[in-house]
Short mmCIF file of C-alpha atoms and ligand atoms in Angstrom, two decimals:
data_model
loop_
_atom_site.label_atom_id
_atom_site.label_comp_id
_atom_site.label_asym_id
_atom_site.label_seq_id
_atom_site.Cartn_x
_atom_site.Cartn_y
_atom_site.Cartn_z
CA UNK D 19 72.94 96.63 107.49
CA UNK D 20 72.28 98.50 104.22
CA UNK D 21 71.26 96.49 101.15
CA UNK D 22 73.39 97.05 98.01
CA UNK D 23 72.85 96.61 94.36
CA UNK D 24 76.31 95.56 93.30
CA UNK D 25 78.30 95.31 96.50
CA UNK D 26 78.46 91.68 97.88
CA UNK D 27 78.92 91.87 101.60
CA UNK D 28 80.60 88.66 102.87
CA UNK D 29 78.65 86.42 105.20
CA UNK D 30 81.67 86.19 107.54
CA UNK D 31 82.89 89.15 109.55
CA UNK D 32 81.61 91.99 111.71
CA UNK D 33 81.26 95.73 111.59
CA UNK D 34 83.78 98.13 113.08
CA UNK D 35 81.81 100.44 115.40
CA UNK D 36 82.38 103.80 117.12
CA UNK D 37 82.44 103.96 120.88
CA UNK D 38 80.74 106.84 122.83
CA UNK D 39 84.15 108.55 122.90
CA UNK D 40 84.37 108.37 119.08
CA UNK D 41 87.15 105.76 119.19
CA UNK D 42 86.81 102.78 116.84
CA UNK D 43 85.94 99.29 118.23
CA UNK D 44 87.49 96.61 116.11
CA UNK D 45 86.27 92.98 116.07
CA UNK D 46 88.68 90.11 115.29
CA UNK D 47 87.24 89.65 111.86
CA UNK D 48 86.36 93.23 110.56
CA UNK D 49 84.63 93.72 107.25
CA UNK D 50 86.76 96.07 105.27
CA UNK D 51 85.92 97.58 101.94
CA UNK D 52 88.58 97.86 99.22
CA UNK D 53 88.63 99.81 95.88
CA UNK D 54 91.03 97.96 93.57
CA UNK D 55 91.98 101.06 91.54
CA UNK D 56 92.47 101.78 87.86
CA UNK D 57 95.50 101.12 85.53
CA UNK D 58 98.11 99.28 87.66
CA UNK D 59 95.63 99.21 90.59
CA UNK D 60 94.68 95.55 90.14
CA UNK D 61 98.30 94.47 90.04
CA UNK D 62 99.38 96.32 93.24
CA UNK D 63 96.21 95.47 95.10
CA UNK D 64 96.65 91.76 94.43
CA UNK D 65 100.20 91.81 95.60
CA UNK D 66 99.58 93.99 98.64
CA UNK D 67 96.37 92.26 99.86
CA UNK D 68 98.20 88.91 99.64
CA UNK D 69 100.87 90.28 102.06
CA UNK D 70 98.17 91.83 104.39
CA UNK D 71 96.29 88.55 104.63
CA UNK D 72 99.32 86.35 105.03
CA UNK D 73 100.72 88.68 107.69
CA UNK D 74 97.55 88.76 109.74
CA UNK D 75 97.20 84.96 109.45
CA UNK D 76 100.80 84.28 110.46
CA UNK D 77 101.01 87.00 113.24
CA UNK D 78 97.71 86.17 114.90
CA UNK D 79 97.62 82.45 114.16
CA UNK D 80 94.15 82.60 112.67
CA UNK D 81 92.58 84.48 115.60
CA UNK D 82 92.23 87.59 113.48
CA UNK D 83 91.30 87.98 109.81
CA UNK D 84 90.24 90.62 107.40
CA UNK D 85 86.92 89.98 105.64
CA UNK D 86 87.29 92.07 102.43
CA UNK D 87 84.42 93.49 100.47
CA UNK D 88 84.93 94.98 97.03
CA UNK D 89 83.40 98.40 96.43
CA UNK D 90 83.76 100.39 93.17
CA UNK D 91 85.08 103.81 91.98
CA UNK D 92 86.82 104.93 88.85
CA UNK D 93 86.83 103.01 85.54
CA UNK D 94 85.75 99.69 87.01
CA UNK D 95 82.68 101.42 88.51
CA UNK D 96 81.68 102.64 85.01
CA UNK D 97 81.67 99.01 83.90
CA UNK D 98 79.61 97.87 87.00
CA UNK D 99 77.24 100.82 87.40
CA UNK D 100 77.14 102.44 83.98
CA UNK D 101 77.87 105.76 82.33
CA UNK D 102 79.27 108.56 84.51
CA UNK D 103 79.19 106.49 87.71
CA UNK D 104 82.67 107.34 88.77
CA UNK D 105 81.80 107.39 92.44
CA UNK D 106 78.48 105.63 93.01
CA UNK D 107 76.32 106.50 96.01
CA UNK D 108 76.58 102.92 97.26
CA UNK D 109 80.39 103.25 97.53
CA UNK D 110 80.05 106.17 99.91
CA UNK D 111 77.29 104.36 101.78
CA UNK D 112 79.51 101.25 102.26
CA UNK D 113 82.45 103.39 103.55
CA UNK D 114 80.07 105.03 106.01
CA UNK D 115 78.73 101.70 107.10
CA UNK D 116 82.08 99.84 107.50
CA UNK D 117 84.03 102.97 108.66
CA UNK D 118 87.42 102.06 107.13
CA UNK D 119 88.37 101.39 103.57
CA UNK D 120 91.56 101.16 101.41
CA UNK D 121 91.95 102.13 97.82
CA UNK D 122 94.35 101.91 94.88
CA UNK D 123 94.93 104.83 92.51
CA UNK D 124 92.02 106.14 90.44
CA UNK D 125 91.95 107.79 87.02
CA UNK D 126 91.03 111.39 87.18
CA UNK D 127 88.17 111.87 84.68
CA UNK D 128 89.03 114.34 81.94
CA UNK D 129 86.27 116.67 80.77
CA UNK D 130 82.83 117.08 82.46
CA UNK D 131 81.28 115.38 85.36
CA UNK D 132 83.20 114.72 88.61
CA UNK D 133 86.27 116.93 89.07
CA UNK D 134 88.35 114.34 91.01
CA UNK D 135 87.16 111.14 92.61
CA UNK D 136 89.71 111.52 95.39
CA UNK D 137 88.69 115.10 96.19
CA UNK D 138 85.00 114.07 96.12
CA UNK D 139 85.66 111.16 98.47
CA UNK D 140 87.39 113.47 100.93
CA UNK D 141 84.66 116.06 100.79
CA UNK D 142 81.69 113.63 100.83
CA UNK D 143 82.98 111.72 103.85
CA UNK D 144 84.59 114.82 105.55
CA UNK D 145 87.98 113.08 105.68
CA UNK D 146 89.64 116.25 106.90
CA UNK D 147 93.10 114.97 107.81
CA UNK D 148 95.41 113.69 105.06
CA UNK D 149 98.08 111.72 106.95
CA UNK D 150 101.37 111.03 105.15
CA UNK D 151 104.16 109.29 107.16
CA UNK D 152 107.56 109.62 105.30
CA UNK D 153 110.52 107.44 106.36
CA UNK D 154 113.48 105.83 104.65
CA UNK D 155 113.96 102.16 104.10
CA UNK D 156 117.52 100.91 104.32
CA UNK D 157 119.00 100.31 100.87
CA UNK D 158 116.59 102.55 98.91
CA UNK D 159 118.49 104.96 96.73
CA UNK D 160 117.88 108.55 97.86
CA UNK D 161 119.15 111.88 96.60
CA UNK D 162 120.35 113.09 100.08
CA UNK D 163 123.38 111.92 102.06
CA UNK D 164 121.59 110.97 105.22
CA UNK D 165 118.03 109.88 104.25
CA UNK D 166 117.66 107.91 107.55
CA UNK D 167 117.42 111.24 109.42
CA UNK D 168 114.03 112.02 107.97
CA UNK D 169 111.18 110.31 109.77
CA UNK D 170 108.08 112.52 109.86
CA UNK D 171 104.36 112.28 109.77
CA UNK D 172 102.57 115.09 107.88
CA UNK D 173 98.99 116.00 108.88
CA UNK D 174 97.60 118.10 105.97
CA UNK D 175 94.22 119.78 106.29
CA UNK D 176 92.16 118.36 103.53
CA UNK D 177 88.99 120.43 103.19
CA UNK D 178 89.86 124.13 103.17
CA UNK D 179 92.52 126.52 101.78
CA UNK D 180 92.92 127.29 98.11
CA UNK D 181 91.72 123.78 97.37
CA UNK D 182 88.15 124.66 98.22
CA UNK D 183 87.61 125.03 94.43
CA UNK D 184 86.28 128.62 94.69
CA UNK D 185 87.91 130.14 91.67
CA UNK D 186 86.84 132.60 88.97
CA UNK D 187 88.46 132.62 85.51
CA UNK D 188 90.01 135.89 84.21
CA UNK D 189 87.52 138.23 82.46
CA UNK D 190 84.43 136.47 83.63
CA UNK D 191 81.55 138.48 85.04
CA UNK D 192 82.09 136.91 88.45
CA UNK D 193 85.78 137.83 88.54
CA UNK D 194 85.16 141.35 87.32
CA UNK D 195 82.40 141.92 89.91
CA UNK D 196 84.66 140.70 92.73
CA UNK D 197 87.47 142.85 91.50
CA UNK D 198 85.13 145.87 91.50
CA UNK D 199 84.09 145.04 95.03
CA UNK D 200 87.71 144.67 96.22
CA UNK D 201 88.67 147.99 94.67
CA UNK D 202 85.84 149.69 96.41
CA UNK D 203 86.52 148.11 99.82
CA UNK D 204 90.29 148.14 99.59
CA UNK D 205 91.29 151.10 97.43
CA UNK D 206 94.91 150.91 98.49
CA UNK D 207 95.39 147.25 97.46
CA UNK D 208 96.50 146.30 94.01
CA UNK D 209 94.27 144.05 92.00
CA UNK D 210 94.98 144.08 88.32
CA UNK D 211 91.90 144.31 85.97
CA UNK D 212 91.39 141.08 84.09
CA UNK D 213 92.85 138.86 86.90
CA UNK D 214 91.63 135.45 87.70
CA UNK D 215 90.75 135.07 91.32
CA UNK D 216 90.72 132.30 93.94
CA UNK D 217 89.40 132.23 97.49
CA UNK D 218 91.39 130.80 100.48
CA UNK D 219 89.02 129.92 103.27
CA UNK D 220 90.62 128.87 106.56
CA UNK D 221 88.55 128.43 109.73
CA UNK D 222 89.25 127.95 113.45
CA UNK D 223 87.00 124.82 113.27
CA UNK D 224 88.96 123.23 110.39
CA UNK D 225 92.42 124.21 111.76
CA UNK D 226 91.78 123.10 115.37
CA UNK D 227 90.37 119.66 114.54
CA UNK D 228 93.36 118.98 112.33
CA UNK D 229 95.86 120.16 114.85
CA UNK D 230 94.13 118.19 117.69
CA UNK D 231 94.46 115.00 115.63
CA UNK D 232 98.14 115.62 115.04
CA UNK D 233 98.77 116.29 118.70
CA UNK D 234 96.83 113.26 119.88
CA UNK D 235 98.86 111.13 117.39
CA UNK D 236 102.08 112.52 118.88
CA UNK D 237 100.92 111.70 122.42
CA UNK D 238 99.70 108.16 121.50
CA UNK D 239 102.90 107.30 119.71
CA UNK D 240 105.27 109.00 122.16
CA UNK D 241 106.64 111.37 119.53
CA UNK D 242 108.65 114.35 120.62
CA UNK D 243 107.07 117.31 118.75
CA UNK D 244 104.29 118.79 116.62
CA UNK D 245 105.35 121.64 114.35
CA UNK D 246 102.67 123.97 112.93
CA UNK D 247 103.83 124.85 109.40
CA UNK D 248 102.38 128.07 108.01
CA UNK D 249 102.99 131.14 105.94
CA UNK D 250 101.49 133.50 108.50
CA UNK D 251 104.17 136.16 107.98
CA UNK D 252 102.50 137.04 104.69
CA UNK D 253 98.99 135.63 104.88
CA UNK D 254 98.18 136.97 108.34
CA UNK D 255 94.60 135.93 108.83
CA UNK D 256 94.47 132.59 106.94
CA UNK D 257 97.93 131.01 107.49
CA UNK D 258 98.45 133.14 110.67
CA UNK D 259 95.05 132.09 111.84
CA UNK D 260 96.09 128.40 111.43
CA UNK D 261 99.08 128.96 113.66
CA UNK D 262 97.05 130.92 116.25
CA UNK D 263 94.23 128.32 116.34
CA UNK D 264 96.76 125.48 116.43
CA UNK D 265 98.29 126.86 119.66
CA UNK D 266 94.74 127.29 121.01
CA UNK D 267 93.98 123.65 120.26
CA UNK D 268 97.27 122.68 121.91
CA UNK D 269 96.15 124.33 125.18
CA UNK D 270 93.34 121.83 125.36
CA UNK D 271 95.89 119.10 126.04
CA UNK D 272 97.00 120.78 129.32
CA UNK D 273 100.32 119.60 130.73
CA UNK D 274 100.84 116.86 128.16
CA UNK D 275 102.22 119.50 125.85
CA UNK D 276 104.58 122.49 126.16
CA UNK D 277 105.26 125.32 123.70
CA UNK D 278 108.74 126.20 122.39
CA UNK D 279 108.45 129.64 124.15
CA UNK D 280 107.80 128.00 127.44
CA UNK D 281 110.71 125.55 126.93
CA UNK D 282 113.09 128.51 126.48
CA UNK D 283 111.55 130.74 129.20
CA UNK D 284 111.24 128.08 131.91
CA UNK D 285 113.39 125.04 131.01
CA UNK D 286 116.59 126.37 129.54
CA UNK D 287 115.73 125.22 126.09
CA UNK D 288 115.28 121.57 126.95
CA UNK D 289 111.85 119.97 126.62
CA UNK D 290 110.80 118.26 129.96
CA UNK D 291 110.47 114.54 129.65
CA UNK D 292 107.05 113.18 128.79
CA UNK D 293 105.73 116.35 127.14
CA UNK D 294 105.15 116.96 123.44
CA UNK D 295 106.81 120.14 122.24
CA UNK D 296 104.51 122.39 120.19
CA UNK D 297 106.41 124.78 117.88
CA UNK D 298 105.75 126.64 114.65
CA UNK D 299 107.78 127.28 111.56
CA UNK D 300 107.29 129.45 108.40
CA UNK D 301 106.65 127.12 105.47
CA UNK D 302 109.54 128.22 103.26
CA UNK D 303 112.01 127.85 106.14
CA UNK D 304 110.53 124.42 106.85
CA UNK D 305 111.55 123.17 103.41
CA UNK D 306 115.12 124.15 104.26
CA UNK D 307 114.93 122.67 107.77
CA UNK D 308 113.73 119.28 106.43
CA UNK D 309 116.75 119.16 104.12
CA UNK D 310 119.26 120.54 106.59
CA UNK D 311 118.13 119.25 110.00
CA UNK D 312 115.38 116.65 109.29
CA UNK D 313 115.94 114.79 112.62
CA UNK D 314 114.68 117.82 114.64
CA UNK D 315 111.12 117.28 113.32
CA UNK D 316 108.60 114.65 113.92
CA UNK D 317 104.89 115.39 113.37
CA UNK D 318 103.98 118.36 111.11
CA UNK D 319 100.54 119.92 110.94
CA UNK D 320 99.78 122.27 108.07
CA UNK D 321 97.21 123.61 105.63
CA UNK D 322 96.28 121.94 102.34
CA UNK D 323 98.61 123.55 99.82
CA UNK D 324 101.70 123.55 102.16
CA UNK D 325 100.95 119.91 102.98
CA UNK D 326 100.63 118.89 99.39
CA UNK D 327 104.07 120.33 98.53
CA UNK D 328 105.75 119.16 101.73
CA UNK D 329 104.59 115.53 101.44
CA UNK D 330 105.99 115.02 97.97
CA UNK D 331 109.19 116.90 98.76
CA UNK D 332 109.70 114.64 101.79
CA UNK D 333 108.81 111.49 99.87
CA UNK D 334 111.45 112.49 97.19
CA UNK D 335 114.05 112.97 99.85
CA UNK D 336 113.77 109.29 100.90
CA UNK D 337 113.65 107.83 97.45
CA UNK D 338 110.28 108.72 95.84
CA UNK D 339 106.57 107.91 95.69
CA UNK D 340 106.77 104.14 95.16
CA UNK D 341 107.01 103.58 98.91
CA UNK D 342 104.97 106.57 100.15
CA UNK D 343 101.59 105.75 101.76
CA UNK D 344 98.81 107.93 102.84
CA UNK D 345 95.47 108.08 104.65
CA UNK D 346 92.48 110.39 104.64
CA UNK D 347 90.90 110.38 108.06
CA UNK D 348 87.71 111.97 109.47
CA UNK D 349 85.82 111.49 112.66
CA UNK D 350 83.40 108.96 111.24
CA UNK D 351 85.49 107.23 108.50
CA UNK D 352 89.02 106.69 107.12
CA UNK D 353 90.23 105.86 103.63
CA UNK D 354 93.86 104.55 103.25
CA UNK D 355 95.36 105.03 99.78
CA UNK D 356 98.38 104.67 97.56
CA UNK D 357 99.72 108.20 96.94
CA UNK D 358 100.88 107.65 93.39
CA UNK D 359 98.62 107.61 90.30
CA UNK D 360 97.46 104.72 88.07
CA UNK D 361 100.75 104.56 86.04
CA UNK D 362 98.72 103.43 83.08
CA UNK D 363 101.57 102.56 80.79
CA UNK D 364 102.44 99.61 83.20
CA UNK D 365 98.79 98.35 83.59
CA UNK D 366 98.51 94.60 83.54
CA UNK D 367 102.27 94.10 83.29
CA UNK D 368 102.75 92.93 86.89
CA UNK D 369 105.62 95.32 87.10
CA UNK D 370 105.30 98.32 89.41
CA UNK D 371 106.06 98.60 93.07
CA UNK D 372 103.14 97.64 95.36
CA UNK D 373 104.96 99.34 98.30
CA UNK D 374 102.75 102.42 98.45
CA UNK D 375 99.45 100.59 98.71
CA UNK D 376 100.99 97.99 100.98
CA UNK D 377 102.36 100.64 103.36
CA UNK D 378 98.88 102.30 103.28
CA UNK D 379 97.69 98.90 104.44
CA UNK D 380 100.18 99.01 107.22
CA UNK D 381 98.78 102.43 108.32
CA UNK D 382 95.41 100.79 108.22
CA UNK D 383 96.59 97.97 110.51
CA UNK D 384 97.96 100.60 112.92
CA UNK D 385 94.68 102.39 112.80
CA UNK D 386 92.93 99.16 113.76
CA UNK D 387 95.42 98.74 116.64
CA UNK D 388 97.00 95.69 114.98
CA UNK D 389 100.54 97.02 115.53
CA UNK D 390 102.11 93.59 115.70
CA UNK D 391 101.14 92.89 112.09
CA UNK D 392 102.09 96.34 110.95
CA UNK D 393 105.58 96.04 112.51
CA UNK D 394 106.00 92.63 110.90
CA UNK D 395 105.40 94.08 107.47
CA UNK D 396 107.87 96.94 108.07
CA UNK D 397 110.56 94.41 109.03
CA UNK D 398 109.75 92.00 106.13
CA UNK D 399 109.77 94.89 103.62
CA UNK D 400 113.06 96.24 104.83
CA UNK D 401 114.52 92.78 104.75
CA UNK D 402 113.39 92.15 101.17
CA UNK D 403 114.82 95.53 100.03
CA UNK D 404 118.09 94.85 101.81
CA UNK D 405 118.38 91.54 99.93
CA UNK D 406 118.22 93.71 96.78
CA UNK D 407 115.25 91.93 95.26
CA UNK D 408 113.08 94.76 94.14
CA UNK D 409 110.70 96.03 91.50
CA UNK D 410 111.98 97.86 88.43
CA UNK D 411 111.77 101.37 89.92
CA UNK D 412 114.26 100.48 92.67
CA UNK D 413 116.26 97.93 90.62
CA UNK D 414 117.21 100.60 88.01
CA UNK D 415 118.85 102.65 90.76
CA UNK D 416 120.31 99.92 92.95
CA UNK D 417 123.56 98.40 91.88
CA UNK D 418 123.72 94.57 92.09
CA UNK D 419 119.98 94.22 92.52
CA UNK D 420 117.59 91.68 90.93
CA UNK D 421 114.48 92.95 89.32
CA UNK D 422 111.32 91.08 90.43
CA UNK D 423 107.77 91.32 89.36
CA UNK D 424 105.16 93.14 91.44
CA UNK D 425 103.56 89.88 92.48
CA UNK D 426 106.94 88.29 93.27
CA UNK D 427 107.96 91.25 95.51
CA UNK D 428 104.70 90.71 97.38
CA UNK D 429 105.45 86.98 97.75
CA UNK D 430 108.99 87.65 99.00
CA UNK D 431 107.73 90.05 101.63
CA UNK D 432 105.09 87.59 102.73
CA UNK D 433 107.67 84.83 102.95
CA UNK D 434 109.86 87.04 105.12
CA UNK D 435 107.14 87.54 107.67
P1 NAP T 20 101.43 108.28 88.07
O1 NAP T 20 100.40 107.31 87.77
O2 NAP T 20 101.76 108.43 89.59
O3 NAP T 20 102.71 107.79 87.28
C1 NAP T 20 103.85 108.61 86.97
C2 NAP T 20 105.06 107.78 86.99
O4 NAP T 20 105.52 107.57 88.38
C3 NAP T 20 104.98 106.36 86.39
O5 NAP T 20 105.05 106.37 85.04
C4 NAP T 20 106.20 105.72 87.14
O6 NAP T 20 107.41 106.31 86.65
C5 NAP T 20 106.10 106.26 88.51
N1 NAP T 20 105.29 105.49 89.42
C6 NAP T 20 104.03 105.73 89.84
N2 NAP T 20 103.61 104.75 90.73
C7 NAP T 20 104.67 103.89 90.77
C8 NAP T 20 104.80 102.64 91.46
N3 NAP T 20 103.91 102.11 92.32
N4 NAP T 20 105.96 101.96 91.31
C9 NAP T 20 106.94 102.48 90.45
N5 NAP T 20 106.84 103.59 89.83
C10 NAP T 20 105.71 104.30 89.95
O7 NAP T 20 101.14 109.81 87.52
P2 NAP T 20 100.35 110.18 86.24
O8 NAP T 20 100.84 109.34 85.07
O9 NAP T 20 100.46 111.68 86.21
O10 NAP T 20 98.80 109.90 86.50
C11 NAP T 20 98.03 108.84 85.98
C12 NAP T 20 96.66 108.90 86.41
O11 NAP T 20 96.56 108.73 87.80
C13 NAP T 20 95.92 110.23 86.10
O12 NAP T 20 94.59 109.99 85.72
C14 NAP T 20 95.89 110.96 87.44
O13 NAP T 20 94.98 111.90 87.51
C15 NAP T 20 95.80 109.80 88.37
N6 NAP T 20 96.30 110.05 89.73
C16 NAP T 20 95.53 109.42 90.76
C17 NAP T 20 96.00 109.58 92.07
C18 NAP T 20 95.21 108.84 93.18
O14 NAP T 20 94.32 108.10 92.83
N7 NAP T 20 95.60 109.01 94.48
C19 NAP T 20 97.17 110.31 92.40
C20 NAP T 20 97.87 110.92 91.32
C21 NAP T 20 97.44 110.79 89.99
P3 NAP T 20 108.36 105.73 85.37
O15 NAP T 20 107.58 105.95 84.16
O16 NAP T 20 109.60 106.63 85.55
O17 NAP T 20 108.69 104.30 85.61
#
């Protein structure tokens, strides 16, 4: 075990380990790091961790327990570690050691230093898959007529694409040199003098490992399809490459999968039972499809920018970000996180919805293989919402509802377990 300066590892509990096949091995009392988060982070973490602990205790009758260890990032880390320590080395070390962590929202520092703590975490730990399940909870006000029809899990590639941070500002020597180079190499292409430029790297390695993870998820959860979402009609080699490499990755799964082309050529358009359908859609059409025929889609795999837009658009369709969880997963570590920000104007008011960080905890329980506890929280959360006792964000849209505090909402969910 590593020794830490400010992290106090509990005396109870054991490490999660990786088996020879790369799968996690989970003891009955795993040590799990948490980052409380900034702004409203402490409020929602307190409410959500109470529900997680109570659920595990009730569902497993004391046989299982989470042994939490606090690690630091964001503003709290500045207080503990000092100036500019937004993401201390120890925090990364602890996530590597204990393999799975959960975090509240973090303030993005303005000005110099670290660009974004979240982006740094993903890059430092190679958390290449951003996983965002989106489903509707009965009773939650939504802008569409049939929100129950949307139930998707988005796998967004987290490390490449235009998010790689390779950008040159307009009229800098780097941008001008690159423009001169492009004009020389591609005389027929139009690049305006004085443009800002960005680079969009997409690799077979990055695309395939993301698509493999999405397909394995669909197989493990008995889901009907994986849709590769891309803009390959325009960006032939990057987005088109993602689609091509995605289908190549699918071939590795042998007869567990079948492509849409094969379904039409050999099976009259009907996917044979027990196989995961692999299909692809152009990104702009996908936005339409998810509004018009959402129930035809299940797991979506896509590049970074498409995934960013699609996840929020889907979350909006079922009633917003307050109940939208997320996870960043790599081969050696995973970090589960609330997808909204720190909502600083509500900090310390015990007001906002803890649903996003709680549902991230549910994803974490599923990742641990503790599905009974995860299912119990889904049921209890749905029940609490259907009783119309909800936090302000939902109460202001739900007629006849009673507004409850963040902590009270947590307590009601825990009581309903
Ligand atoms: P934000 O914190 O997500 O808040 C924007 C608004 O969304 C809130 O004022 C509130 O709306 C609503 N909201 C957010 N979370 C809610 C919840 N749990 N329950 C109910 N309503 C919720 O976005 P921001 O103000 O743009 O960002 C604040 C800080 O967070 C920035 O430093 C930003 O960089 C950071 N951030 C961090 C993450 C992350 O750590 N993953 C993600 C995004 C942003 P109403 O005012 O309408 O009630």
